[in-house]
């Protein structure tokens, strides 16, 4: 499409008007197609952006869920070590010793109760994975 028309003494603007009008009319569908193509490309770009954001959220959620699983592993290991210490302490003679405000056997029972509460294995696999399933991309904010 011609984009420039230069007026001269030999060719006045009035003589070019039919050519200008025909060009403008012929460009209408072309310009409309260009606009539709730009809009379609913008729509595809927005869809790609949304898909990338969803993938980022999924990856963050997966990383957070793994983090929670590892926390459970650490807690289970800590409870295991505490119980090992308790087992060794129970092997020692207590002789009804009182420490602070409790008898030694009460302290041992207290420590066992805390080990049981803090041990994620006490809750079972379904409960642990239920907690992991509740983890999302916003659970950890660091």
Coordinates of N, CA and C in Angstrom, one line a residue:
X1 N 0.8 -1.2 0.0 CA 0.0 0.0 0.0 C 0.9 1.2 0.0
X2 N 0.5 2.2 -0.8 CA 1.2 3.4 -0.9 C 0.9 4.2 0.4
X3 N 1.9 4.8 1.0 CA 1.7 5.5 2.3 C 2.0 7.0 2.2
X4 N 2.5 7.4 1.1 CA 2.8 8.9 0.9 C 2.3 9.4 -0.4
X5 N 1.8 10.5 -0.4 CA 1.4 11.2 -1.6 C 1.9 12.6 -1.5
X6 N 2.7 13.0 -2.5 CA 3.3 14.3 -2.5 C 2.5 15.2 -3.5
X7 N 2.1 16.3 -3.0 CA 1.3 17.3 -3.9 C 2.4 18.1 -4.6
X8 N 2.1 18.4 -5.9 CA 3.0 19.2 -6.7 C 2.1 20.0 -7.6
X9 N 2.7 21.0 -8.4 CA 1.9 21.8 -9.3 C 1.3 20.9 -10.4
X10 N 2.1 19.8 -10.8 CA 1.6 19.0 -11.8 C 0.6 18.0 -11.3
X11 N 0.6 17.7 -10.0 CA -0.4 16.8 -9.4 C -0.9 17.4 -8.1
X12 N -2.1 18.0 -8.2 CA -2.7 18.6 -7.0 C -3.3 17.5 -6.1
X13 N -3.5 17.8 -4.9 CA -4.1 16.9 -3.9 C -5.5 16.4 -4.4
X14 N -6.3 17.3 -5.1 CA -7.6 16.9 -5.5 C -7.5 15.7 -6.5
X15 N -6.4 15.7 -7.3 CA -6.2 14.6 -8.3 C -5.9 13.3 -7.6
X16 N -5.2 13.4 -6.4 CA -4.8 12.1 -5.7 C -5.9 11.6 -4.7
X17 N -6.9 12.4 -4.4 CA -7.9 11.9 -3.5 C -8.6 10.6 -3.8
X18 N -8.9 10.3 -5.1 CA -9.5 8.9 -5.3 C -8.5 7.8 -5.0
X19 N -7.2 8.0 -5.3 CA -6.2 7.0 -5.0 C -6.0 6.9 -3.5
X20 N -6.0 8.0 -2.7 CA -5.9 8.0 -1.3 C -7.1 7.2 -0.7
X21 N -8.3 7.5 -1.2 CA -9.5 6.9 -0.7 C -9.5 5.4 -0.9
X22 N -9.1 5.0 -2.1 CA -9.1 3.6 -2.5 C -8.0 2.8 -1.6
X23 N -6.9 3.5 -1.3 CA -5.9 2.9 -0.4 C -6.4 2.7 1.0
X24 N -7.0 3.8 1.5 CA -7.6 3.7 2.9 C -8.6 2.6 3.0
X25 N -9.5 2.5 2.0 CA -10.6 1.5 2.0 C -10.0 0.1 1.9
X26 N -8.9 0.0 1.1 CA -8.3 -1.3 0.9 C -7.5 -1.8 2.2
X27 N -7.0 -0.8 2.9 CA -6.2 -1.1 4.1 C -7.1 -1.4 5.3
X28 N -8.4 -1.1 5.3 CA -9.2 -1.4 6.4 C -9.2 -2.8 6.9
X29 N -9.5 -3.8 6.0 CA -9.4 -5.2 6.4 C -8.0 -5.6 6.8
X30 N -7.0 -5.1 6.2 CA -5.6 -5.4 6.6 C -5.4 -4.9 8.0
X31 N -5.8 -3.7 8.3 CA -5.5 -3.1 9.6 C -6.3 -3.9 10.7
X32 N -7.6 -4.3 10.3 CA -8.4 -5.1 11.2 C -7.7 -6.4 11.5
X33 N -7.1 -7.0 10.5 CA -6.4 -8.3 10.7 C -5.2 -8.1 11.5
X34 N -4.5 -7.0 11.3 CA -3.3 -6.8 12.2 C -3.7 -6.6 13.6
X35 N -4.8 -5.9 13.9 CA -5.3 -5.7 15.2 C -5.7 -7.1 15.8
X36 N -6.4 -7.9 15.1 CA -6.8 -9.2 15.6 C -5.6 -10.1 15.9
X37 N -4.6 -10.0 15.1 CA -3.3 -10.7 15.3 C -2.6 -10.3 16.6
X38 N -2.6 -8.9 16.8 CA -2.0 -8.4 18.0 C -2.7 -8.9 19.2
X39 N -4.1 -8.8 19.2 CA -4.9 -9.2 20.3 C -4.7 -10.7 20.6
X40 N -4.6 -11.5 19.5 CA -4.4 -13.0 19.7 C -3.0 -13.2 20.3
X41 N -2.0 -12.5 19.9 CA -0.7 -12.7 20.5 C -0.7 -12.3 21.9
X42 N -1.4 -11.2 22.2 CA -1.5 -10.7 23.6 C -2.2 -11.8 24.5
X43 N -3.2 -12.4 23.9 CA -4.0 -13.4 24.6 C -3.1 -14.7 24.9
X44 N -2.3 -15.1 23.8 CA -1.4 -16.2 24.0 C -0.3 -15.9 25.0
X45 N 0.2 -14.6 25.0 CA 1.3 -14.2 26.0 C 0.7 -14.3 27.4
X46 N -0.5 -13.8 27.6 CA -1.1 -13.8 28.9 C -1.3 -15.3 29.3
X47 N -1.7 -16.2 28.4 CA -1.9 -17.6 28.8 C -0.6 -18.2 29.2
X48 N 0.5 -17.9 28.4 CA 1.8 -18.4 28.8 C 2.3 -17.9 30.1
X49 N 2.0 -16.6 30.4 CA 2.3 -16.0 31.7 C 1.6 -16.7 32.8
X50 N 0.2 -17.0 32.6 CA -0.6 -17.7 33.6 C 0.0 -19.1 33.9
X51 N 0.3 -19.8 32.8 CA 0.8 -21.2 32.9 C 2.2 -21.2 33.6
X52 N 3.0 -20.2 33.3 CA 4.3 -20.1 34.0 C 4.1 -19.8 35.5
X53 N 3.2 -19.0 35.8 CA 2.9 -18.7 37.2 C 2.3 -19.9 37.9
X54 N 1.5 -20.6 37.3 CA 0.9 -21.9 37.9 C 2.0 -22.9 38.1
X55 N 3.0 -23.0 37.2 CA 4.1 -23.9 37.3 C 5.0 -23.5 38.5
X56 N 5.2 -22.1 38.6 CA 6.0 -21.6 39.8 C 5.3 -21.9 41.1
X57 N 4.0 -21.8 41.1 CA 3.2 -22.1 42.4 C 3.3 -23.6 42.7
X58 N 3.2 -24.4 41.7 CA 3.3 -25.9 41.9 C 4.6 -26.2 42.4
X59 N 5.7 -25.7 41.8 CA 7.0 -26.0 42.3 C 7.2 -25.5 43.7
X60 N 6.7 -24.3 44.1 CA 6.9 -23.8 45.4 C 6.1 -24.7 46.4
X61 N 4.9 -25.1 46.0 CA 4.1 -26.0 46.9 C 4.8 -27.3 47.1
X62 N 5.4 -27.8 46.0 CA 6.1 -29.1 46.1 C 7.3 -29.0 47.0
X63 N 8.1 -27.9 46.9 CA 9.2 -27.6 47.7 C 8.8 -27.5 49.2
X64 N 7.7 -26.8 49.4 CA 7.2 -26.6 50.8 C 6.8 -27.9 51.4
X65 N 6.1 -28.8 50.6 CA 5.7 -30.1 51.1 C 6.9 -30.9 51.4
X66 N 7.9 -30.9 50.6 CA 9.1 -31.6 50.9 C 9.7 -31.1 52.2
X67 N 9.7 -29.8 52.4 CA 10.3 -29.2 53.6 C 9.5 -29.7 54.8
X68 N 8.2 -29.8 54.7 CA 7.4 -30.3 55.9 C 7.8 -31.8 56.1
X69 N 7.9 -32.6 55.1 CA 8.3 -34.0 55.2 C 9.7 -34.1 56.0
X70 N 10.6 -33.3 55.6 CA 11.9 -33.3 56.2 C 11.8 -32.9 57.7
X71 N 11.0 -31.9 58.0 CA 10.7 -31.5 59.3 C 10.2 -32.7 60.2
X72 N 9.3 -33.5 59.6 CA 8.8 -34.7 60.3 C 9.9 -35.7 60.5
X73 N 10.8 -35.8 59.5 CA 11.9 -36.7 59.7 C 12.8 -36.3 60.8
X74 N 13.1 -35.0 60.9 CA 13.9 -34.5 62.0 C 13.3 -34.7 63.3
X75 N 12.0 -34.4 63.4 CA 11.2 -34.6 64.6 C 11.2 -36.1 65.1
X76 N 11.1 -37.0 64.1 CA 11.1 -38.4 64.4 C 12.5 -38.8 64.9
X77 N 13.5 -38.3 64.3 CA 14.9 -38.7 64.7 C 15.1 -38.1 66.1
X78 N 14.7 -36.9 66.4 CA 14.8 -36.3 67.7 C 14.1 -37.1 68.8
X79 N 12.9 -37.6 68.4 CA 12.1 -38.4 69.4 C 12.8 -39.8 69.6
X80 N 13.4 -40.3 68.5 CA 14.1 -41.6 68.6 C 15.3 -41.4 69.5
X81 N 16.0 -40.3 69.4 CA 17.2 -40.1 70.3 C 16.8 -39.9 71.7
X82 N 15.7 -39.1 71.9 CA 15.2 -38.9 73.3 C 14.8 -40.2 73.9
X83 N 14.1 -41.1 73.1 CA 13.7 -42.4 73.7 C 14.9 -43.3 74.0
X84 N 15.9 -43.2 73.2 CA 17.2 -43.9 73.4 C 17.8 -43.5 74.7
X85 N 17.8 -42.2 75.0 CA 18.3 -41.7 76.2 C 17.4 -42.1 77.4
X86 N 16.1 -42.1 77.2 CA 15.2 -42.6 78.3 C 15.5 -44.0 78.6
X87 N 15.7 -44.8 77.6 CA 16.0 -46.3 77.8 C 17.2 -46.5 78.6
X88 N 18.2 -45.7 78.3 CA 19.5 -45.8 79.1 C 19.3 -45.3 80.5
X89 N 18.5 -44.2 80.7 CA 18.2 -43.7 82.0 C 17.4 -44.7 82.8
X90 N 16.5 -45.4 82.2 CA 15.7 -46.4 82.9 C 16.6 -47.6 83.4
X91 N 17.7 -47.8 82.7 CA 18.6 -48.9 83.1 C 19.4 -48.5 84.4
X92 N 19.4 -47.3 84.7 CA 20.1 -46.8 86.0 C 19.2 -47.0 87.2
X93 N 19.8 -47.3 88.3 CA 19.0 -47.4 89.5 C 18.4 -46.0 89.9
X94 N 17.1 -45.9 90.3 CA 16.6 -44.6 90.7 C 16.5 -44.5 92.2
X95 N 16.2 -45.5 92.9 CA 16.1 -45.4 94.4 C 15.2 -44.3 94.9
X96 N 14.0 -44.2 94.2 CA 13.0 -43.2 94.6 C 13.6 -41.8 94.8
X97 N 14.5 -41.5 93.9 CA 15.1 -40.1 93.9 C 14.1 -39.1 93.6
X98 N 14.2 -37.9 94.2 CA 13.3 -36.8 93.9 C 14.2 -35.7 93.3
X99 N 13.8 -35.2 92.2 CA 14.6 -34.1 91.5 C 13.7 -32.9 91.3
X100 N 14.0 -31.8 92.0 CA 13.1 -30.7 91.8 C 11.8 -31.0 92.5
X101 N 10.7 -30.8 91.8 CA 9.4 -31.1 92.4 C 8.8 -32.4 92.1
X102 N 9.6 -33.3 91.5 CA 9.0 -34.6 91.0 C 10.0 -35.8 91.4
X103 N 9.4 -36.9 91.5 CA 10.2 -38.1 91.6 C 10.8 -38.5 90.3
X104 N 11.9 -39.2 90.3 CA 12.6 -39.5 89.0 C 11.7 -40.3 88.1
X105 N 10.9 -41.2 88.6 CA 10.0 -42.0 87.7 C 9.0 -41.1 87.0
X106 N 8.6 -40.0 87.7 CA 7.7 -39.0 87.1 C 8.3 -38.2 86.0
X107 N 9.6 -37.9 86.2 CA 10.4 -37.2 85.2 C 10.5 -38.1 84.0
X108 N 10.8 -39.4 84.2 CA 10.9 -40.3 83.0 C 9.6 -40.4 82.3
X109 N 8.5 -40.5 83.0 CA 7.2 -40.5 82.4 C 6.9 -39.2 81.6
X110 N 7.2 -38.1 82.2 CA 7.1 -36.8 81.6 C 7.8 -36.7 80.3
X111 N 9.1 -37.2 80.3 CA 9.9 -37.2 79.1 C 9.3 -38.1 78.0
X112 N 8.8 -39.3 78.4 CA 8.2 -40.2 77.5 C 7.0 -39.6 76.8
X113 N 6.2 -38.9 77.6 CA 4.9 -38.3 77.1 C 5.3 -37.3 76.1
X114 N 6.3 -36.5 76.4 CA 6.8 -35.5 75.4 C 7.3 -36.1 74.1
X115 N 8.1 -37.2 74.3 CA 8.6 -37.9 73.1 C 7.5 -38.4 72.3
X116 N 6.5 -38.9 72.9 CA 5.3 -39.5 72.1 C 4.6 -38.4 71.4
X117 N 4.4 -37.2 72.0 CA 3.6 -36.1 71.4 C 4.5 -35.6 70.2
X118 N 5.8 -35.5 70.4 CA 6.6 -34.8 69.4 C 7.0 -35.8 68.2
X119 N 6.7 -37.1 68.4 CA 7.1 -38.0 67.4 C 6.0 -38.1 66.3
X120 N 6.3 -37.7 65.1 CA 5.3 -37.7 64.1 C 4.9 -39.1 63.7
X121 N 5.7 -40.1 63.9 CA 5.4 -41.5 63.6 C 4.2 -42.0 64.5
X122 N 4.0 -41.4 65.6 CA 2.9 -41.8 66.5 C 1.5 -41.5 65.8
X123 N 1.5 -40.5 64.9 CA 0.3 -40.1 64.2 C -0.1 -41.0 63.0
X124 N 0.9 -41.7 62.5 CA 0.7 -42.6 61.4 C 0.9 -41.9 60.0
X125 N 1.1 -42.7 59.0 CA 1.4 -42.2 57.7 C 0.2 -41.4 57.1
X126 N -1.0 -41.8 57.3 CA -2.1 -41.1 56.7 C -2.2 -39.7 57.3
X127 N -2.1 -39.6 58.6 CA -2.1 -38.2 59.2 C -1.0 -37.3 58.8
X128 N 0.2 -37.9 58.7 CA 1.4 -37.1 58.2 C 1.2 -36.6 56.8
X129 N 0.8 -37.5 55.9 CA 0.6 -37.0 54.5 C -0.6 -36.1 54.4
X130 N -1.6 -36.3 55.3 CA -2.7 -35.3 55.4 C -2.2 -33.9 55.7
X131 N -1.3 -33.9 56.7 CA -0.7 -32.5 57.0 C 0.1 -32.0 55.8
X132 N 0.9 -32.9 55.2 CA 1.7 -32.5 54.0 C 0.8 -32.0 52.9
X133 N -0.3 -32.6 52.7 CA -1.3 -32.2 51.6 C -1.8 -30.8 51.9
X134 N -1.9 -30.4 53.1 CA -2.4 -29.1 53.5 C -1.4 -28.0 53.2
X135 N -0.2 -28.3 53.0 CA 0.9 -27.4 52.8 C 0.7 -26.8 51.4
X136 N 0.8 -25.4 51.3 CA 0.7 -24.8 50.0 C 1.9 -23.9 49.7
X137 N 1.8 -23.1 48.7 CA 2.9 -22.2 48.3 C 3.1 -21.1 49.3
X138 N 2.2 -20.9 50.2 CA 2.3 -19.8 51.2 C 2.6 -20.2 52.6
X139 N 2.8 -21.5 52.8 CA 3.0 -22.1 54.1 C 4.3 -21.5 54.7
X140 N 5.3 -21.5 54.0 CA 6.6 -20.9 54.4 C 6.9 -19.6 53.7
X141 N 7.1 -18.6 54.5 CA 7.2 -17.2 53.9 C 8.7 -16.7 53.9
X142 N 9.6 -17.6 53.8 CA 11.0 -17.2 53.8 C 11.7 -17.4 52.5

